[in-house]
Amino acid sequence: MKAIFPGSFDPVTLGHMDVIRRGAQLADEIVVAVLVNPDKRSAFTMEERVGMLQAACEGIANVRVVSFTGLLVDLAKQKGAALIIRGVRGLAEFESETAMAQANAALLPGLETVLLPAAAGLSGVSSSLVRQIAAFGGDVSAFVPGSALGAIRVKYSMTL
Ligand code: PNS
């Protein structure tokens, strides 16, 4: 079965990578999709986010990275994917993810969502935390894949 892991990935974190690796064990193919979240203003361009993800996913055979502007359900139709995979870091996210899963299923009946709980040690990791640490010149290497560090340092003019 083909699955989509959608998100803003602004930037990709070790939490995202954990979900990608675990999802890749569950589905035949994972399409990691960088989408537009209308509620967020992104720090990295679409191209930068895709580039960081592609570098981080290199070597994971059944993972592809794409970008898409529009509804997730339209991408699912286009890709022939019947499964959405999302990570959840806690109760608050479980509620918002449930609402999103319900909306997507209403828009595209049969589209199923699987929520993967964050692995131990990764529930506190988020893109916003990474952006905040990087904005003040802090070391984000414990939170993002090593391949993303260069782009993050360039974005925030860091000398680390
Ligand atoms: O990483 P994020 O910001 O939590 O991801 C949210 C995202 C991008 C998956 C969501 O905003 C999305 O699906 N955007 C595409 C537009 C869409 O389909 N919105 C309706 C979802 S219920």
JSON list of C-alpha atoms and ligand atoms in Angstrom, two decimals:
[
{"chain": "A", "resi": 1, "resn": "MET", "atom": "CA", "xyz": [0.00, 0.00, 0.00]},
{"chain": "A", "resi": 2, "resn": "LYS", "atom": "CA", "xyz": [1.17, 3.52, -0.83]},
{"chain": "A", "resi": 3, "resn": "ALA", "atom": "CA", "xyz": [1.13, 6.06, 2.02]},
{"chain": "A", "resi": 4, "resn": "ILE", "atom": "CA", "xyz": [1.63, 9.81, 2.24]},
{"chain": "A", "resi": 5, "resn": "PHE", "atom": "CA", "xyz": [3.40, 11.49, 5.15]},
{"chain": "A", "resi": 6, "resn": "PRO", "atom": "CA", "xyz": [2.37, 15.13, 4.76]},
{"chain": "A", "resi": 7, "resn": "GLY", "atom": "CA", "xyz": [3.72, 18.10, 6.68]},
{"chain": "A", "resi": 8, "resn": "SER", "atom": "CA", "xyz": [5.34, 21.50, 6.62]},
{"chain": "A", "resi": 9, "resn": "PHE", "atom": "CA", "xyz": [8.82, 20.13, 7.46]},
{"chain": "A", "resi": 10, "resn": "ASP", "atom": "CA", "xyz": [10.05, 23.64, 8.26]},
{"chain": "A", "resi": 11, "resn": "PRO", "atom": "CA", "xyz": [12.68, 22.21, 8.75]},
{"chain": "A", "resi": 12, "resn": "VAL", "atom": "CA", "xyz": [12.77, 18.39, 8.90]},
{"chain": "A", "resi": 13, "resn": "THR", "atom": "CA", "xyz": [13.52, 17.11, 12.43]},
{"chain": "A", "resi": 14, "resn": "LEU", "atom": "CA", "xyz": [14.67, 13.82, 13.92]},
{"chain": "A", "resi": 15, "resn": "GLY", "atom": "CA", "xyz": [11.04, 13.33, 14.97]},
{"chain": "A", "resi": 16, "resn": "HIS", "atom": "CA", "xyz": [9.95, 13.48, 11.32]},
{"chain": "A", "resi": 17, "resn": "MET", "atom": "CA", "xyz": [12.75, 11.08, 10.36]},
{"chain": "A", "resi": 18, "resn": "ASP", "atom": "CA", "xyz": [11.61, 8.60, 13.00]},
{"chain": "A", "resi": 19, "resn": "VAL", "atom": "CA", "xyz": [8.06, 8.68, 11.58]},
{"chain": "A", "resi": 20, "resn": "ILE", "atom": "CA", "xyz": [9.42, 8.29, 8.03]},
{"chain": "A", "resi": 21, "resn": "ARG", "atom": "CA", "xyz": [11.54, 5.26, 8.98]},
{"chain": "A", "resi": 22, "resn": "ARG", "atom": "CA", "xyz": [8.72, 3.61, 10.90]},
{"chain": "A", "resi": 23, "resn": "GLY", "atom": "CA", "xyz": [6.21, 4.42, 8.16]},
{"chain": "A", "resi": 24, "resn": "ALA", "atom": "CA", "xyz": [8.53, 2.91, 5.57]},
{"chain": "A", "resi": 25, "resn": "GLN", "atom": "CA", "xyz": [8.26, -0.38, 7.47]},
{"chain": "A", "resi": 26, "resn": "LEU", "atom": "CA", "xyz": [4.48, -0.24, 7.41]},
{"chain": "A", "resi": 27, "resn": "ALA", "atom": "CA", "xyz": [3.80, 0.74, 3.80]},
{"chain": "A", "resi": 28, "resn": "ASP", "atom": "CA", "xyz": [5.21, -0.41, 0.48]},
{"chain": "A", "resi": 29, "resn": "GLU", "atom": "CA", "xyz": [6.01, 3.18, -0.45]},
{"chain": "A", "resi": 30, "resn": "ILE", "atom": "CA", "xyz": [5.97, 6.45, 1.47]},
{"chain": "A", "resi": 31, "resn": "VAL", "atom": "CA", "xyz": [5.50, 9.74, -0.31]},
{"chain": "A", "resi": 32, "resn": "VAL", "atom": "CA", "xyz": [6.83, 12.44, 2.00]},
{"chain": "A", "resi": 33, "resn": "ALA", "atom": "CA", "xyz": [4.87, 15.49, 0.91]},
{"chain": "A", "resi": 34, "resn": "VAL", "atom": "CA", "xyz": [5.85, 19.05, 1.71]},
{"chain": "A", "resi": 35, "resn": "LEU", "atom": "CA", "xyz": [2.55, 20.90, 1.74]},
{"chain": "A", "resi": 36, "resn": "VAL", "atom": "CA", "xyz": [1.36, 24.39, 2.48]},
{"chain": "A", "resi": 37, "resn": "ASN", "atom": "CA", "xyz": [-0.10, 24.84, 5.95]},
{"chain": "A", "resi": 38, "resn": "PRO", "atom": "CA", "xyz": [-2.21, 28.00, 5.56]},
{"chain": "A", "resi": 39, "resn": "ASP", "atom": "CA", "xyz": [-1.98, 28.57, 9.34]},
{"chain": "A", "resi": 40, "resn": "LYS", "atom": "CA", "xyz": [1.80, 28.88, 9.28]},
{"chain": "A", "resi": 41, "resn": "ARG", "atom": "CA", "xyz": [4.29, 31.22, 7.67]},
{"chain": "A", "resi": 42, "resn": "SER", "atom": "CA", "xyz": [7.27, 29.11, 6.70]},
{"chain": "A", "resi": 43, "resn": "ALA", "atom": "CA", "xyz": [10.87, 30.09, 7.36]},
{"chain": "A", "resi": 44, "resn": "PHE", "atom": "CA", "xyz": [12.34, 27.85, 4.64]},
{"chain": "A", "resi": 45, "resn": "THR", "atom": "CA", "xyz": [11.24, 27.90, 1.01]},
{"chain": "A", "resi": 46, "resn": "MET", "atom": "CA", "xyz": [9.49, 24.88, -0.45]},
{"chain": "A", "resi": 47, "resn": "GLU", "atom": "CA", "xyz": [12.69, 24.05, -2.39]},
{"chain": "A", "resi": 48, "resn": "GLU", "atom": "CA", "xyz": [14.83, 24.27, 0.75]},
{"chain": "A", "resi": 49, "resn": "ARG", "atom": "CA", "xyz": [12.46, 22.02, 2.70]},
{"chain": "A", "resi": 50, "resn": "VAL", "atom": "CA", "xyz": [12.33, 19.45, -0.10]},
{"chain": "A", "resi": 51, "resn": "GLY", "atom": "CA", "xyz": [16.12, 19.56, -0.44]},
{"chain": "A", "resi": 52, "resn": "MET", "atom": "CA", "xyz": [16.70, 18.95, 3.27]},
{"chain": "A", "resi": 53, "resn": "LEU", "atom": "CA", "xyz": [14.22, 16.06, 3.25]},
{"chain": "A", "resi": 54, "resn": "GLN", "atom": "CA", "xyz": [15.69, 14.48, 0.13]},
{"chain": "A", "resi": 55, "resn": "ALA", "atom": "CA", "xyz": [19.16, 14.54, 1.64]},
{"chain": "A", "resi": 56, "resn": "ALA", "atom": "CA", "xyz": [17.88, 13.10, 4.93]},
{"chain": "A", "resi": 57, "resn": "CYS", "atom": "CA", "xyz": [15.89, 10.32, 3.20]},
{"chain": "A", "resi": 58, "resn": "GLU", "atom": "CA", "xyz": [18.73, 9.23, 0.96]},
{"chain": "A", "resi": 59, "resn": "GLY", "atom": "CA", "xyz": [19.23, 5.51, 1.46]},
{"chain": "A", "resi": 60, "resn": "ILE", "atom": "CA", "xyz": [15.67, 4.75, 2.55]},
{"chain": "A", "resi": 61, "resn": "ALA", "atom": "CA", "xyz": [14.64, 2.75, -0.51]},
{"chain": "A", "resi": 62, "resn": "ASN", "atom": "CA", "xyz": [10.86, 3.14, -0.51]},
{"chain": "A", "resi": 63, "resn": "VAL", "atom": "CA", "xyz": [10.65, 6.86, 0.32]},
{"chain": "A", "resi": 64, "resn": "ARG", "atom": "CA", "xyz": [10.07, 9.68, -2.18]},
{"chain": "A", "resi": 65, "resn": "VAL", "atom": "CA", "xyz": [9.89, 13.38, -1.42]},
{"chain": "A", "resi": 66, "resn": "VAL", "atom": "CA", "xyz": [7.51, 15.69, -3.28]},
{"chain": "A", "resi": 67, "resn": "SER", "atom": "CA", "xyz": [6.02, 19.15, -2.86]},
{"chain": "A", "resi": 68, "resn": "PHE", "atom": "CA", "xyz": [2.40, 20.01, -3.48]},
{"chain": "A", "resi": 69, "resn": "THR", "atom": "CA", "xyz": [0.26, 23.10, -3.23]},
{"chain": "A", "resi": 70, "resn": "GLY", "atom": "CA", "xyz": [-3.37, 22.24, -2.62]},
{"chain": "A", "resi": 71, "resn": "LEU", "atom": "CA", "xyz": [-5.47, 19.85, -0.63]},
{"chain": "A", "resi": 72, "resn": "LEU", "atom": "CA", "xyz": [-3.87, 16.72, 0.77]},
{"chain": "A", "resi": 73, "resn": "VAL", "atom": "CA", "xyz": [-6.79, 14.66, -0.55]},
{"chain": "A", "resi": 74, "resn": "ASP", "atom": "CA", "xyz": [-6.06, 15.85, -4.09]},
{"chain": "A", "resi": 75, "resn": "LEU", "atom": "CA", "xyz": [-2.45, 14.72, -3.73]},
{"chain": "A", "resi": 76, "resn": "ALA", "atom": "CA", "xyz": [-3.67, 11.36, -2.36]},
{"chain": "A", "resi": 77, "resn": "LYS", "atom": "CA", "xyz": [-5.89, 10.96, -5.44]},
{"chain": "A", "resi": 78, "resn": "GLN", "atom": "CA", "xyz": [-3.05, 11.97, -7.77]},
{"chain": "A", "resi": 79, "resn": "LYS", "atom": "CA", "xyz": [-0.62, 9.52, -6.17]},
{"chain": "A", "resi": 80, "resn": "GLY", "atom": "CA", "xyz": [-3.14, 6.71, -5.69]},
{"chain": "A", "resi": 81, "resn": "ALA", "atom": "CA", "xyz": [-2.43, 6.66, -1.95]},
{"chain": "A", "resi": 82, "resn": "ALA", "atom": "CA", "xyz": [-5.01, 5.23, 0.44]},
{"chain": "A", "resi": 83, "resn": "LEU", "atom": "CA", "xyz": [-3.14, 5.94, 3.68]},
{"chain": "A", "resi": 84, "resn": "ILE", "atom": "CA", "xyz": [-1.98, 9.06, 5.49]},
{"chain": "A", "resi": 85, "resn": "ILE", "atom": "CA", "xyz": [0.69, 8.74, 8.15]},
{"chain": "A", "resi": 86, "resn": "ARG", "atom": "CA", "xyz": [1.19, 11.41, 10.81]},
{"chain": "A", "resi": 87, "resn": "GLY", "atom": "CA", "xyz": [3.18, 11.53, 14.03]},
{"chain": "A", "resi": 88, "resn": "VAL", "atom": "CA", "xyz": [1.60, 12.58, 17.33]},
{"chain": "A", "resi": 89, "resn": "ARG", "atom": "CA", "xyz": [3.59, 13.99, 20.22]},
{"chain": "A", "resi": 90, "resn": "GLY", "atom": "CA", "xyz": [0.88, 14.27, 22.84]},
{"chain": "A", "resi": 91, "resn": "LEU", "atom": "CA", "xyz": [-2.78, 14.68, 23.70]},
{"chain": "A", "resi": 92, "resn": "ALA", "atom": "CA", "xyz": [-3.24, 18.12, 22.19]},
{"chain": "A", "resi": 93, "resn": "GLU", "atom": "CA", "xyz": [-1.89, 16.90, 18.88]},
{"chain": "A", "resi": 94, "resn": "PHE", "atom": "CA", "xyz": [-4.04, 13.79, 19.05]},
{"chain": "A", "resi": 95, "resn": "GLU", "atom": "CA", "xyz": [-7.11, 16.05, 19.06]},
{"chain": "A", "resi": 96, "resn": "SER", "atom": "CA", "xyz": [-6.02, 18.20, 16.14]},
{"chain": "A", "resi": 97, "resn": "GLU", "atom": "CA", "xyz": [-4.79, 15.18, 14.18]},
{"chain": "A", "resi": 98, "resn": "THR", "atom": "CA", "xyz": [-8.11, 13.43, 14.75]},
{"chain": "A", "resi": 99, "resn": "ALA", "atom": "CA", "xyz": [-9.96, 16.45, 13.37]},
{"chain": "A", "resi": 100, "resn": "MET", "atom": "CA", "xyz": [-7.67, 16.52, 10.34]},
{"chain": "A", "resi": 101, "resn": "ALA", "atom": "CA", "xyz": [-8.08, 12.77, 9.76]},
{"chain": "A", "resi": 102, "resn": "GLN", "atom": "CA", "xyz": [-11.85, 13.13, 9.97]},
{"chain": "A", "resi": 103, "resn": "ALA", "atom": "CA", "xyz": [-11.87, 16.06, 7.53]},
{"chain": "A", "resi": 104, "resn": "ASN", "atom": "CA", "xyz": [-9.68, 14.21, 5.07]},
{"chain": "A", "resi": 105, "resn": "ALA", "atom": "CA", "xyz": [-11.85, 11.09, 5.29]},
{"chain": "A", "resi": 106, "resn": "ALA", "atom": "CA", "xyz": [-14.95, 13.23, 4.70]},
{"chain": "A", "resi": 107, "resn": "LEU", "atom": "CA", "xyz": [-13.35, 14.81, 1.63]},
{"chain": "A", "resi": 108, "resn": "LEU", "atom": "CA", "xyz": [-12.09, 11.49, 0.29]},
{"chain": "A", "resi": 109, "resn": "PRO", "atom": "CA", "xyz": [-14.04, 8.52, 1.67]},
{"chain": "A", "resi": 110, "resn": "GLY", "atom": "CA", "xyz": [-11.77, 5.54, 2.21]},
{"chain": "A", "resi": 111, "resn": "LEU", "atom": "CA", "xyz": [-8.68, 7.65, 2.91]},
{"chain": "A", "resi": 112, "resn": "GLU", "atom": "CA", "xyz": [-7.36, 6.24, 6.18]},
{"chain": "A", "resi": 113, "resn": "THR", "atom": "CA", "xyz": [-5.01, 7.98, 8.64]},
{"chain": "A", "resi": 114, "resn": "VAL", "atom": "CA", "xyz": [-2.54, 6.16, 10.87]},
{"chain": "A", "resi": 115, "resn": "LEU", "atom": "CA", "xyz": [-1.14, 8.13, 13.81]},
{"chain": "A", "resi": 116, "resn": "LEU", "atom": "CA", "xyz": [2.26, 7.06, 15.09]},
{"chain": "A", "resi": 117, "resn": "PRO", "atom": "CA", "xyz": [3.10, 8.08, 18.65]},
{"chain": "A", "resi": 118, "resn": "ALA", "atom": "CA", "xyz": [6.43, 9.86, 19.03]},
{"chain": "A", "resi": 119, "resn": "ALA", "atom": "CA", "xyz": [9.31, 7.61, 20.01]},
{"chain": "A", "resi": 120, "resn": "ALA", "atom": "CA", "xyz": [10.72, 8.00, 23.51]},
{"chain": "A", "resi": 121, "resn": "GLY", "atom": "CA", "xyz": [12.93, 11.06, 23.62]},
{"chain": "A", "resi": 122, "resn": "LEU", "atom": "CA", "xyz": [11.46, 12.69, 20.54]},
{"chain": "A", "resi": 123, "resn": "SER", "atom": "CA", "xyz": [8.13, 14.02, 21.80]},
{"chain": "A", "resi": 124, "resn": "GLY", "atom": "CA", "xyz": [9.68, 17.40, 22.62]},
{"chain": "A", "resi": 125, "resn": "VAL", "atom": "CA", "xyz": [11.28, 17.88, 19.23]},
{"chain": "A", "resi": 126, "resn": "SER", "atom": "CA", "xyz": [9.54, 20.24, 16.82]},
{"chain": "A", "resi": 127, "resn": "SER", "atom": "CA", "xyz": [10.41, 22.40, 13.84]},
{"chain": "A", "resi": 128, "resn": "SER", "atom": "CA", "xyz": [9.39, 25.52, 15.76]},
{"chain": "A", "resi": 129, "resn": "LEU", "atom": "CA", "xyz": [11.78, 24.63, 18.58]},
{"chain": "A", "resi": 130, "resn": "VAL", "atom": "CA", "xyz": [14.57, 24.15, 16.03]},
{"chain": "A", "resi": 131, "resn": "ARG", "atom": "CA", "xyz": [13.81, 27.51, 14.39]},
{"chain": "A", "resi": 132, "resn": "GLN", "atom": "CA", "xyz": [13.80, 29.28, 17.73]},
{"chain": "A", "resi": 133, "resn": "ILE", "atom": "CA", "xyz": [17.12, 27.78, 18.85]},
{"chain": "A", "resi": 134, "resn": "ALA", "atom": "CA", "xyz": [18.70, 28.47, 15.45]},
{"chain": "A", "resi": 135, "resn": "ALA", "atom": "CA", "xyz": [17.40, 32.05, 15.40]},
{"chain": "A", "resi": 136, "resn": "PHE", "atom": "CA", "xyz": [19.39, 32.77, 18.55]},
{"chain": "A", "resi": 137, "resn": "GLY", "atom": "CA", "xyz": [22.50, 31.00, 17.29]},
{"chain": "A", "resi": 138, "resn": "GLY", "atom": "CA", "xyz": [22.08, 27.79, 19.33]},
{"chain": "A", "resi": 139, "resn": "ASP", "atom": "CA", "xyz": [23.21, 24.31, 18.35]},
{"chain": "A", "resi": 140, "resn": "VAL", "atom": "CA", "xyz": [20.37, 22.33, 16.76]},
{"chain": "A", "resi": 141, "resn": "SER", "atom": "CA", "xyz": [22.39, 19.23, 15.89]},
{"chain": "A", "resi": 142, "resn": "ALA", "atom": "CA", "xyz": [20.57, 17.14, 18.53]},
{"chain": "A", "resi": 143, "resn": "PHE", "atom": "CA", "xyz": [17.23, 17.79, 16.85]},
{"chain": "A", "resi": 144, "resn": "VAL", "atom": "CA", "xyz": [17.73, 17.59, 13.08]},
{"chain": "A", "resi": 145, "resn": "PRO", "atom": "CA", "xyz": [19.41, 15.17, 10.67]},
{"chain": "A", "resi": 146, "resn": "GLY", "atom": "CA", "xyz": [23.05, 16.07, 10.11]},
{"chain": "A", "resi": 147, "resn": "SER", "atom": "CA", "xyz": [22.39, 16.60, 6.41]},
{"chain": "A", "resi": 148, "resn": "ALA", "atom": "CA", "xyz": [20.03, 19.51, 7.22]},
{"chain": "A", "resi": 149, "resn": "LEU", "atom": "CA", "xyz": [22.52, 21.41, 9.37]},
{"chain": "A", "resi": 150, "resn": "GLY", "atom": "CA", "xyz": [24.17, 23.23, 6.49]},
{"chain": "A", "resi": 151, "resn": "ALA", "atom": "CA", "xyz": [20.93, 24.72, 5.15]},
{"chain": "A", "resi": 152, "resn": "ILE", "atom": "CA", "xyz": [19.80, 25.70, 8.67]},
{"chain": "A", "resi": 153, "resn": "ARG", "atom": "CA", "xyz": [23.09, 27.42, 9.41]},
{"chain": "A", "resi": 154, "resn": "VAL", "atom": "CA", "xyz": [22.96, 29.31, 6.11]},
{"chain": "A", "resi": 155, "resn": "LYS", "atom": "CA", "xyz": [19.35, 30.40, 6.75]},
{"chain": "A", "resi": 156, "resn": "TYR", "atom": "CA", "xyz": [20.17, 31.75, 10.19]},
{"chain": "A", "resi": 157, "resn": "SER", "atom": "CA", "xyz": [23.67, 33.02, 9.25]},
{"chain": "A", "resi": 158, "resn": "MET", "atom": "CA", "xyz": [25.20, 30.82, 11.93]},
{"chain": "A", "resi": 159, "resn": "THR", "atom": "CA", "xyz": [28.92, 30.29, 12.21]},
{"chain": "A", "resi": 160, "resn": "LEU", "atom": "CA", "xyz": [28.68, 27.07, 14.31]},
{"chain": "B", "resi": 1, "resn": "PNS", "atom": "O1", "xyz": [3.54, 19.88, 9.68]},
{"chain": "B", "resi": 1, "resn": "PNS", "atom": "P1", "xyz": [2.16, 20.48, 9.78]},
{"chain": "B", "resi": 1, "resn": "PNS", "atom": "O2", "xyz": [2.22, 21.99, 9.60]},
{"chain": "B", "resi": 1, "resn": "PNS", "atom": "O3", "xyz": [1.44, 20.08, 11.04]},
{"chain": "B", "resi": 1, "resn": "PNS", "atom": "O4", "xyz": [1.33, 19.88, 8.54]},
{"chain": "B", "resi": 1, "resn": "PNS", "atom": "C1", "xyz": [-0.01, 20.27, 8.28]},
{"chain": "B", "resi": 1, "resn": "PNS", "atom": "C2", "xyz": [-0.38, 19.94, 6.85]},
{"chain": "B", "resi": 1, "resn": "PNS", "atom": "C3", "xyz": [0.59, 20.61, 5.88]},
{"chain": "B", "resi": 1, "resn": "PNS", "atom": "C4", "xyz": [-0.35, 18.42, 6.65]},
{"chain": "B", "resi": 1, "resn": "PNS", "atom": "C5", "xyz": [-1.84, 20.46, 6.60]},
{"chain": "B", "resi": 1, "resn": "PNS", "atom": "O5", "xyz": [-1.88, 21.85, 6.81]},
{"chain": "B", "resi": 1, "resn": "PNS", "atom": "C6", "xyz": [-2.34, 20.13, 5.18]},
{"chain": "B", "resi": 1, "resn": "PNS", "atom": "O6", "xyz": [-2.78, 19.03, 4.95]},
{"chain": "B", "resi": 1, "resn": "PNS", "atom": "N1", "xyz": [-2.25, 21.13, 4.27]},
{"chain": "B", "resi": 1, "resn": "PNS", "atom": "C7", "xyz": [-2.69, 20.96, 2.91]},
{"chain": "B", "resi": 1, "resn": "PNS", "atom": "C8", "xyz": [-4.07, 21.60, 2.74]},
{"chain": "B", "resi": 1, "resn": "PNS", "atom": "C9", "xyz": [-5.14, 20.65, 3.26]},
{"chain": "B", "resi": 1, "resn": "PNS", "atom": "O7", "xyz": [-5.41, 19.60, 2.69]},
{"chain": "B", "resi": 1, "resn": "PNS", "atom": "N2", "xyz": [-5.78, 21.09, 4.35]},
{"chain": "B", "resi": 1, "resn": "PNS", "atom": "C10", "xyz": [-6.86, 20.31, 4.96]},
{"chain": "B", "resi": 1, "resn": "PNS", "atom": "C11", "xyz": [-6.34, 19.28, 5.92]},
{"chain": "B", "resi": 1, "resn": "PNS", "atom": "S1", "xyz": [-7.66, 18.81, 6.96]}
]
